Tab-separated table of C-alpha atoms in Angstrom:
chain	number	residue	atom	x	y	z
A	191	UNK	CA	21.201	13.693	-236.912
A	192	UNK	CA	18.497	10.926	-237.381
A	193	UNK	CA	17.795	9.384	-234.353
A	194	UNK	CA	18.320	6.017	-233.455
A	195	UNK	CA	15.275	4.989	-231.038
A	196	UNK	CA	12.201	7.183	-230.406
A	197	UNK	CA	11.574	9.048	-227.583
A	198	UNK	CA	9.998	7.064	-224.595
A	199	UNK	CA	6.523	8.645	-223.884
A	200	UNK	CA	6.755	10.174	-220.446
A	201	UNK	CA	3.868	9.659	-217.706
A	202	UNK	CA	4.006	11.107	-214.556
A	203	UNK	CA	4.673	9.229	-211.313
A	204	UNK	CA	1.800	7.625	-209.646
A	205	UNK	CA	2.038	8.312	-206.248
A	206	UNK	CA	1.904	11.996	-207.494
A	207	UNK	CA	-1.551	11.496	-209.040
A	208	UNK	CA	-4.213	11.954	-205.723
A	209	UNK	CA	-7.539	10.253	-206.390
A	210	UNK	CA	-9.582	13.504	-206.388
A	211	UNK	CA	-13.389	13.548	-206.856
A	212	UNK	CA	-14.984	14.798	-209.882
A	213	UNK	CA	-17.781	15.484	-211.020
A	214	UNK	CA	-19.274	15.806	-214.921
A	215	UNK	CA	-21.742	17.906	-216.557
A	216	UNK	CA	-23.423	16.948	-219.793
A	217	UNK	CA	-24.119	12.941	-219.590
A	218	UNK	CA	-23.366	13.136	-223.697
A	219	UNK	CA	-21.752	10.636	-225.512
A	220	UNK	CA	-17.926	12.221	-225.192
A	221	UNK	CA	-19.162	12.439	-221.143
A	222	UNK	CA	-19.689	8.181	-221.315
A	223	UNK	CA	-16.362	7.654	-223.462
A	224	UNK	CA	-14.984	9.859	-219.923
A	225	UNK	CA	-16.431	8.185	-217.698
A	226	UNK	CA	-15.417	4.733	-219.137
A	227	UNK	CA	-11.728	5.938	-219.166
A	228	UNK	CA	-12.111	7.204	-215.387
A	229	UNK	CA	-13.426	4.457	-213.953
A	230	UNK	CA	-10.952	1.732	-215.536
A	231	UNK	CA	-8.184	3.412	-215.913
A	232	UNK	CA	-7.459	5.694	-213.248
A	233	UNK	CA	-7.624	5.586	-209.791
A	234	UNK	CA	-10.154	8.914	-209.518
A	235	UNK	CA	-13.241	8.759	-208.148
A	236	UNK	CA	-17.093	9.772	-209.997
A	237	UNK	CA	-18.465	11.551	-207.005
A	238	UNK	CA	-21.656	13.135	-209.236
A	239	UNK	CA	-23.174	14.039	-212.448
A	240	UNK	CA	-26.068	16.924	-213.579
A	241	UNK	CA	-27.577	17.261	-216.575
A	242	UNK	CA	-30.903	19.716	-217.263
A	243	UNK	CA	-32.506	16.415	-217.171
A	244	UNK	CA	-32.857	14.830	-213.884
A	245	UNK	CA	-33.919	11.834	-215.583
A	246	UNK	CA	-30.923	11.918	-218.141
A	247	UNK	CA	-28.282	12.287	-215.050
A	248	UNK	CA	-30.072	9.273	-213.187
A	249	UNK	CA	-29.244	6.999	-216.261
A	250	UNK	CA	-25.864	7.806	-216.741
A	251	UNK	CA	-25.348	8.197	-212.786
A	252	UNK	CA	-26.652	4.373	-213.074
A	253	UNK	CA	-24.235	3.401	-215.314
A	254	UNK	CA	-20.903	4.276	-214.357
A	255	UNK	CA	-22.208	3.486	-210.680
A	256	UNK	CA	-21.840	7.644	-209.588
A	257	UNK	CA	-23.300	8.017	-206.323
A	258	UNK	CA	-24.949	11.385	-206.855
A	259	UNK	CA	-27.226	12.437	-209.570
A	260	UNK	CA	-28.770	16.325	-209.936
A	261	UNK	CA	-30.645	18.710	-212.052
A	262	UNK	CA	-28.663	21.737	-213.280
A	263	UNK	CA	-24.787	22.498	-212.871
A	264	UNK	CA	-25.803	24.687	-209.674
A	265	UNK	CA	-27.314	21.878	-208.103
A	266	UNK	CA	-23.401	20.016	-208.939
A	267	UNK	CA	-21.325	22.921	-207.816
A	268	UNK	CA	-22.811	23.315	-204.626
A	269	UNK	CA	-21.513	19.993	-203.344
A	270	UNK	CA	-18.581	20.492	-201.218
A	271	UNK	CA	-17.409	16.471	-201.850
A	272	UNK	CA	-16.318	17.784	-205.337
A	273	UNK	CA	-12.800	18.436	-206.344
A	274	UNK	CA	-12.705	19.076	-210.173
A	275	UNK	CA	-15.277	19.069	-212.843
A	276	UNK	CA	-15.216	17.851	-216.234
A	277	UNK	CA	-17.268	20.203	-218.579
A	278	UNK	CA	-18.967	17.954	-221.254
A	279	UNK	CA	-21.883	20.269	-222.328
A	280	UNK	CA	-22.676	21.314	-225.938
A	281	UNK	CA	-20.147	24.244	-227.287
A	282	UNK	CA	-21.887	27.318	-226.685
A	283	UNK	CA	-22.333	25.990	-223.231
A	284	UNK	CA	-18.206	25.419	-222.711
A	285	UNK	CA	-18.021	29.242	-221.449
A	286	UNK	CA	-20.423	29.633	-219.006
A	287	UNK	CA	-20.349	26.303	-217.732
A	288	UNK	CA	-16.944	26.666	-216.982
A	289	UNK	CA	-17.312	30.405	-216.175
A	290	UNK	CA	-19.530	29.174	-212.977
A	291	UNK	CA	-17.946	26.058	-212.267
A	292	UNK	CA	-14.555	28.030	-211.390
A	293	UNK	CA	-16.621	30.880	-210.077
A	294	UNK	CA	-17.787	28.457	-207.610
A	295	UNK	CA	-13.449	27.317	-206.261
A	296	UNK	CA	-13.647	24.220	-208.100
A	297	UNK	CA	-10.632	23.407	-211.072
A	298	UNK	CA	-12.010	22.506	-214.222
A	299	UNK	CA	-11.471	20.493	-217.458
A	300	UNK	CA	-13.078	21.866	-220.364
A	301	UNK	CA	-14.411	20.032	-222.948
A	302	UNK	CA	-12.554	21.128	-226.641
A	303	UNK	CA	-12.948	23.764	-227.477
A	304	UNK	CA	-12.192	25.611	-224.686
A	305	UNK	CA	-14.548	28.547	-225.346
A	306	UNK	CA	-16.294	29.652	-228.742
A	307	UNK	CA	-14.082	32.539	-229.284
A	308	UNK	CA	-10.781	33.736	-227.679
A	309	UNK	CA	-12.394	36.579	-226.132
A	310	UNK	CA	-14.521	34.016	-224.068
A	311	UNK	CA	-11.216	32.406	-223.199
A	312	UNK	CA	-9.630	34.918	-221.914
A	313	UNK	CA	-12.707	35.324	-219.711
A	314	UNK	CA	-12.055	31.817	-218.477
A	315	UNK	CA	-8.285	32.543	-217.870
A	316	UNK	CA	-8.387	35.426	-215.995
A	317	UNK	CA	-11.139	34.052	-213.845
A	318	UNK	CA	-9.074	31.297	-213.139
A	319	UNK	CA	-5.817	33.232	-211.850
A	320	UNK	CA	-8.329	35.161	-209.766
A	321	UNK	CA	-10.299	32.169	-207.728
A	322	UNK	CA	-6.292	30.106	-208.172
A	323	UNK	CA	-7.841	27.610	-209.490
A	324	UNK	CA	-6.725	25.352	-212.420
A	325	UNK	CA	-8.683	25.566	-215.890
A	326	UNK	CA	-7.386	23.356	-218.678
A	327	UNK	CA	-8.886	22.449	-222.353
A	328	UNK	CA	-9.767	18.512	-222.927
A	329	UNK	CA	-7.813	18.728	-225.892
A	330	UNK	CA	-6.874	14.843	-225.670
A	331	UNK	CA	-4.565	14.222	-227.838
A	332	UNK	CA	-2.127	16.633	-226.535
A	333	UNK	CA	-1.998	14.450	-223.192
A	334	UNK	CA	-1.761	11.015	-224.797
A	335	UNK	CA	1.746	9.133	-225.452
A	336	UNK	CA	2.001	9.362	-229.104
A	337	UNK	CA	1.897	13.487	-228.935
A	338	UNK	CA	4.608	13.476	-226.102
A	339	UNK	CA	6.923	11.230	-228.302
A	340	UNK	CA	6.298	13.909	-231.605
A	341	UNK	CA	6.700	16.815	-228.760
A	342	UNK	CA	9.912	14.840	-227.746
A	343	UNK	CA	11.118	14.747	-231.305
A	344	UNK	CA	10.298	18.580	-232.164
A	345	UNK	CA	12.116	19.338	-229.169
A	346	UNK	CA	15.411	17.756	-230.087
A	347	UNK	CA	15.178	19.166	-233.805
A	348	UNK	CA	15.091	15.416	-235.472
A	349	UNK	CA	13.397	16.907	-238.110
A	350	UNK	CA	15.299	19.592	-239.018
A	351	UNK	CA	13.781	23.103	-240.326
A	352	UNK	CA	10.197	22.406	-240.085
A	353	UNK	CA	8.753	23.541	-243.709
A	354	UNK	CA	5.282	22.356	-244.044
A	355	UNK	CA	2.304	20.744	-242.600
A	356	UNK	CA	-0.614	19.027	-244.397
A	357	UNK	CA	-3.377	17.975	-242.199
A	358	UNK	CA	-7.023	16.913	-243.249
A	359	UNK	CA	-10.410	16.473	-240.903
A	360	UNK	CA	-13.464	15.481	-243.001
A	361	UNK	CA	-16.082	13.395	-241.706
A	362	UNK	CA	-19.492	12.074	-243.180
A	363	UNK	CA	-22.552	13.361	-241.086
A	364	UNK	CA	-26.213	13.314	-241.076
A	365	UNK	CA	-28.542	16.190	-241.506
A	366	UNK	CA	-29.842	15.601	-237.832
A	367	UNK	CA	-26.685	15.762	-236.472
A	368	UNK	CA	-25.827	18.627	-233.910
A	369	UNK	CA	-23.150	19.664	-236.774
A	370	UNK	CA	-25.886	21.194	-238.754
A	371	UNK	CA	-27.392	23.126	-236.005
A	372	UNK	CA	-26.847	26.854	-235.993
A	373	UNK	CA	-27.765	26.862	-232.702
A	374	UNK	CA	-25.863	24.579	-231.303
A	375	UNK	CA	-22.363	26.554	-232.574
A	376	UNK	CA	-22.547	24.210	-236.016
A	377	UNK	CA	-20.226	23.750	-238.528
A	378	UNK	CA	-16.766	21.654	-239.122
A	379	UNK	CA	-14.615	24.404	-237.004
A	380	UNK	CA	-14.943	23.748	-233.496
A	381	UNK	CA	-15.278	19.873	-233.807
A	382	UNK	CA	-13.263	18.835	-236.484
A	383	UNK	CA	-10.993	21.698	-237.545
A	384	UNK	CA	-10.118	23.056	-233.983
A	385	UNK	CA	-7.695	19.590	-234.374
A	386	UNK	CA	-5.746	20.919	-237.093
A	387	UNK	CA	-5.396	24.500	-236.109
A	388	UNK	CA	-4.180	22.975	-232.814
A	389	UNK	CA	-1.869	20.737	-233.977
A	390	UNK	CA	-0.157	23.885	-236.612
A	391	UNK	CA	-0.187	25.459	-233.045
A	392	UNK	CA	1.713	22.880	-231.012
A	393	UNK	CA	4.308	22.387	-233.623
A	394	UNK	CA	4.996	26.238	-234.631
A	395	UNK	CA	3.299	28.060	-232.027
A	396	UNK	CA	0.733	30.729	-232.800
A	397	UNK	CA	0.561	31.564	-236.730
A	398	UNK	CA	1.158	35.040	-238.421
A	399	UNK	CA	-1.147	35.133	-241.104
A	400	UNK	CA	-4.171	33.227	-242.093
A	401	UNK	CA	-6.135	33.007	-245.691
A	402	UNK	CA	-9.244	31.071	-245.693
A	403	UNK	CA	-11.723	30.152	-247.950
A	404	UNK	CA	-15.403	28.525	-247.227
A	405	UNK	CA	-18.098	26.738	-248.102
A	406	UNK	CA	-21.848	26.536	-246.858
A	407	UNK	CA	-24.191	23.858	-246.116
A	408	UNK	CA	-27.741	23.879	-245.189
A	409	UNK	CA	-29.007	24.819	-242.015
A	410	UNK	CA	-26.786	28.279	-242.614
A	411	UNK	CA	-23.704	26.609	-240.968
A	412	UNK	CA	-20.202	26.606	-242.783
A	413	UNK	CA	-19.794	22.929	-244.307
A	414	UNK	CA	-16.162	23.326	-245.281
A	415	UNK	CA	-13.047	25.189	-244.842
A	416	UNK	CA	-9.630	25.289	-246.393
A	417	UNK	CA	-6.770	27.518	-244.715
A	418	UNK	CA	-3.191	28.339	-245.202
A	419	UNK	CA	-1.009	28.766	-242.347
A	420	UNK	CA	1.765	31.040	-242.154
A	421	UNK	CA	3.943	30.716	-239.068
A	422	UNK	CA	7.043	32.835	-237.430
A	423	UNK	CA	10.043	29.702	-238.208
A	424	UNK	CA	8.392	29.748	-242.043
A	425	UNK	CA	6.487	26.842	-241.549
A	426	UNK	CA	3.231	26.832	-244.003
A	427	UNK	CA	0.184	24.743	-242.831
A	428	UNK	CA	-2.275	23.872	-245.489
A	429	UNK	CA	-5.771	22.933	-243.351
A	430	UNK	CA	-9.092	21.630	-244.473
A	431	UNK	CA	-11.744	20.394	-242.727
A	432	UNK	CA	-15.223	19.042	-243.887
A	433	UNK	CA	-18.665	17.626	-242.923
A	434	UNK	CA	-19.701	16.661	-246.148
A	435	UNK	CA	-17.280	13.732	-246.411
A	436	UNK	CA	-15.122	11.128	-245.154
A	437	UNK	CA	-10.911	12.255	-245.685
A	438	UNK	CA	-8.185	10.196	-244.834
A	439	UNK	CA	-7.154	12.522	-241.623
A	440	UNK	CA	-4.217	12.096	-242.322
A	441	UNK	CA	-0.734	14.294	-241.126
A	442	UNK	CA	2.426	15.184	-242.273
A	443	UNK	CA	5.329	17.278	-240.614
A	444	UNK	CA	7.708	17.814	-243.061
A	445	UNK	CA	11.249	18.920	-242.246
A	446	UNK	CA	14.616	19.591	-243.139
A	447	UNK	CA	16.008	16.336	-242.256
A	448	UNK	CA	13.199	14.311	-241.908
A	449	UNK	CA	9.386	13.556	-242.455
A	450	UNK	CA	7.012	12.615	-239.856
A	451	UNK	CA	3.405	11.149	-241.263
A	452	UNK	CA	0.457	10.566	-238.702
A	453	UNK	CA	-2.076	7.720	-239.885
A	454	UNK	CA	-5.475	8.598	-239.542
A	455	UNK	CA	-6.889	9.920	-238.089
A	456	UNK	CA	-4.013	12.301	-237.129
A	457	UNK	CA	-4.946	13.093	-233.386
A	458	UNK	CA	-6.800	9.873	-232.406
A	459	UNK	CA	-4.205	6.840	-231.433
A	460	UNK	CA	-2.558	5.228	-233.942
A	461	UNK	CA	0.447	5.259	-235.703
A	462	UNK	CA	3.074	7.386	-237.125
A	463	UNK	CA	6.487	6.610	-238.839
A	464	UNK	CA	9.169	9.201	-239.118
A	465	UNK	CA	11.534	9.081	-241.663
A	466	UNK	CA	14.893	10.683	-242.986
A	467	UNK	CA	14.826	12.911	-246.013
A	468	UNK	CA	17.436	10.301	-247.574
A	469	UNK	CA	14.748	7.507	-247.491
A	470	UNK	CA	17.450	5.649	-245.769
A	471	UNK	CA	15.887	5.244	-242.197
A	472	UNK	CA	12.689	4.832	-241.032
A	473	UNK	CA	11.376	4.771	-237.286
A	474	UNK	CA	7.647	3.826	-236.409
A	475	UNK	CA	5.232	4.529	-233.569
A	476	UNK	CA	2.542	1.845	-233.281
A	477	UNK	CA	-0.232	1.505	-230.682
A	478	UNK	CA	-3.426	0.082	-230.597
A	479	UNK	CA	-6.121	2.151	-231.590
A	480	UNK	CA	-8.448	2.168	-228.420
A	481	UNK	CA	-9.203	5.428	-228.776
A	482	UNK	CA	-11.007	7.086	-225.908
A	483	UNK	CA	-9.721	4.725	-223.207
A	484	UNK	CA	-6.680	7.394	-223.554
A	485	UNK	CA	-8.494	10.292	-221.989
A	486	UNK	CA	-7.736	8.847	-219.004
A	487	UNK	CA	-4.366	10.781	-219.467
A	488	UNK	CA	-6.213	14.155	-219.293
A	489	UNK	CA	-7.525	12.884	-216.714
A	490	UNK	CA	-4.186	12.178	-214.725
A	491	UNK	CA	-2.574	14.975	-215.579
A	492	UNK	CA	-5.204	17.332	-214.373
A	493	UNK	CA	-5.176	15.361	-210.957
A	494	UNK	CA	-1.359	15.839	-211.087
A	495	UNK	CA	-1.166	19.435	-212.080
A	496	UNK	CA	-3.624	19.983	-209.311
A	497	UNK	CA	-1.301	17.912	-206.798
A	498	UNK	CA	1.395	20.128	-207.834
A	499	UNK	CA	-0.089	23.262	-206.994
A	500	UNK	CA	-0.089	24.145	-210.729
A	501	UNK	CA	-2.944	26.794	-211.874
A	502	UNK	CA	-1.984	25.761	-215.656
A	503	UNK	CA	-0.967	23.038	-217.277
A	504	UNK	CA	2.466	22.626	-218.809
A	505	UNK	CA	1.038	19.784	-221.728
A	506	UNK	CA	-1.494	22.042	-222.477
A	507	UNK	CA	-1.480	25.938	-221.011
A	508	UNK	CA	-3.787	28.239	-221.809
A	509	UNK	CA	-2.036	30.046	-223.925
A	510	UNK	CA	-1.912	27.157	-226.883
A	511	UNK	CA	-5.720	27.297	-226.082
A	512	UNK	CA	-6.275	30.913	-226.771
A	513	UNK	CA	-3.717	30.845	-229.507
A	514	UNK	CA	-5.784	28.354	-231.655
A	515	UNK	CA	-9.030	30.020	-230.525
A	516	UNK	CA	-7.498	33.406	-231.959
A	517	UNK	CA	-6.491	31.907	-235.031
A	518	UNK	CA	-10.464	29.867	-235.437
A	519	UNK	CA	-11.292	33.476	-234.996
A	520	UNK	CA	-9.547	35.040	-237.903
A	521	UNK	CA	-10.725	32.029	-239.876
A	522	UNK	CA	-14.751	32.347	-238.980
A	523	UNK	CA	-13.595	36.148	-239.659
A	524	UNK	CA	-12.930	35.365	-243.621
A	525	UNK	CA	-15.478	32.712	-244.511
A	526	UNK	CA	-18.553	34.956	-242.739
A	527	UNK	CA	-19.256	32.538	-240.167
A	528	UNK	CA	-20.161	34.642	-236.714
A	529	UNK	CA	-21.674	32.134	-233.736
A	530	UNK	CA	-25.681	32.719	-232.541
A	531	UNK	CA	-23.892	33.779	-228.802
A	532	UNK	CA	-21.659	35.916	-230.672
A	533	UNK	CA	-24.493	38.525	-232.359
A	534	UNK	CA	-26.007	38.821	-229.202
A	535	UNK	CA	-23.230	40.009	-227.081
């Protein structure tokens, strides 16, 4: 039956989110959108920052008024005013950044992707249940209202028999951008298209077969990839992701009963309408669309889950993070794309 209101986005109680310290590594520019979010919108506290640049760390320290800047992640995890640390360093850096940052007893929040490869990830897990610490992917848009309304309404079956997905990432970039470096883990998969294997994950769970086809571009990294989904409830996803060119981003959940479409772009805020197969009822989701301000909800919920005791997180467990690392696997596996870290192993 179609319902008649959408789900109200839950948030979890404040007085059960403790203002921890953190601290970041990797002053980038997704590290500034973080600390912007932290420091106005939560009640957590920036304790310290490192970067391989003193200088760099001193800047953004600075900034976002962080008491403590050092050289080097060591220099970070061997403060014992540090509660949790947000991982903000280039890919290939993800794993062993993390790897020593829980190695060290601190929790951790992992910049997307969680790892380059599952095999890395599972690294990360199992270190994780060993030091019982928590480990979590910064995949933000699983955390953020709109996602918890659509995980609401996939819940309670408005849709019906879920049939097909169509998702598109494609984005314009430069030929200095980090995208075309090889070493650097380069290509449209880990920035752009780990968003649409992850959201074919969080509505049908880990997929059964995968065909993929690629495209180069110069520098030797893959430039575009197009992928069909098969999953266990019969649901097809049809997937591409690009760096040669601006898409809409665009989503669509199609179902049974009813059709849910995701403006673009599908993961950031914005809005959705879902509506019945009869054309006869229409419901819509509309937010503003101030964008990174909304990892602050990462941000809570890792203080919560941490406050809880939890050593993974229910929004976003491990599992959905190796899942959709498995399945970027199996694609990189078809189009011939294998990671500088990788033939060196």
């Amino acid at each position: 039956m179609f319902p008649a209101t959408l789900p109200v986005p839950r948030r979890h109680p404040e007085n059960q989110i403790p203002s921890l310290r953190w601290g970041i590594v990797g002053p980038g520019w997704i590290a500034d959108h973080f600390a912007n979010a932290l420091r106005h919108h939560t009640q957590q506290q920036l304790v310290a920052v490192s970067s391989r640049s003193l200088e760099k760390a001193q800047t953004f320290a600075s900034k976002w008024d962080i008491p403590h800047a050092v050289e080097g992640i060591d220099a970070l995890l061997s403060r014992n005013d540090i509660d949790v640390v947000y991982i903000a360093t280039p890919h290939n850096h993800h794993f062993p950044d993390g790897l020593r940052t829980l190695q060290a007893g601190k929790h951790v929040l992992i910049e997307k992707p969680l790892a380059l490869n599952a095999q890395q990830a599972l690294q990360l897990q199992q270190e994780a249940r060993q030091q019982q610490r928590l480990c979590v992917e910064a995949m933000w848009c699983d955390f953020a209202p709109k996602y918890d309304v659509i995980r609401q309404l996939l819940a309670d079956g408005a849709l019906g028999e879920i049939h097909t997905l169509i998702a598109d990432h494609g984005e314009h970039f430069t030929q200095d951008h980090r995208i075309f470096n090889l070493d650097l883990a380069g290509g449209p998969m880990l920035d752009l298209g780990s968003y649409l294997i992850g959201l074919s994950v969080f509505v049908a769970g880990a997929p059964e077969s995968i065909v993929a086809k690629g495209q180069p571009a110069s520098g030797g990294v893959n430039g575009q990839t197009s992928m069909l989904l098969t999953h266990s409830n019969g649901m097809h996803a049809v997937l591409n992701t690009t760096l040669f060119s601006n898409t809409p981003g665009t989503a669509v959940i199609a179902g049974r009963d009813a059709t849910l479409y995701l403006d673009g772009q599908f993961y950031a805020p914005g809005n959705f309408r879902l509506t019945s197969s009869d054309g006869l009822n229409t419901l819509r989701w509309e937010e503003p669309t101030n964008r990174y301000i909304q990892l602050s909800h990462e941000i809570e919920h890792t203080a919560w889950c941490i406050h809880q005791g939890l050593l993974d997180s229910p929004v976003r467990p491990l599992a959905a993070s190796l899942a959709t690392l498995h399945a970027m696997d199996d694609v990189r596996k078809q189009i011939g794309v294998v990671f500088n870290e990788e033939r060196t192993a």
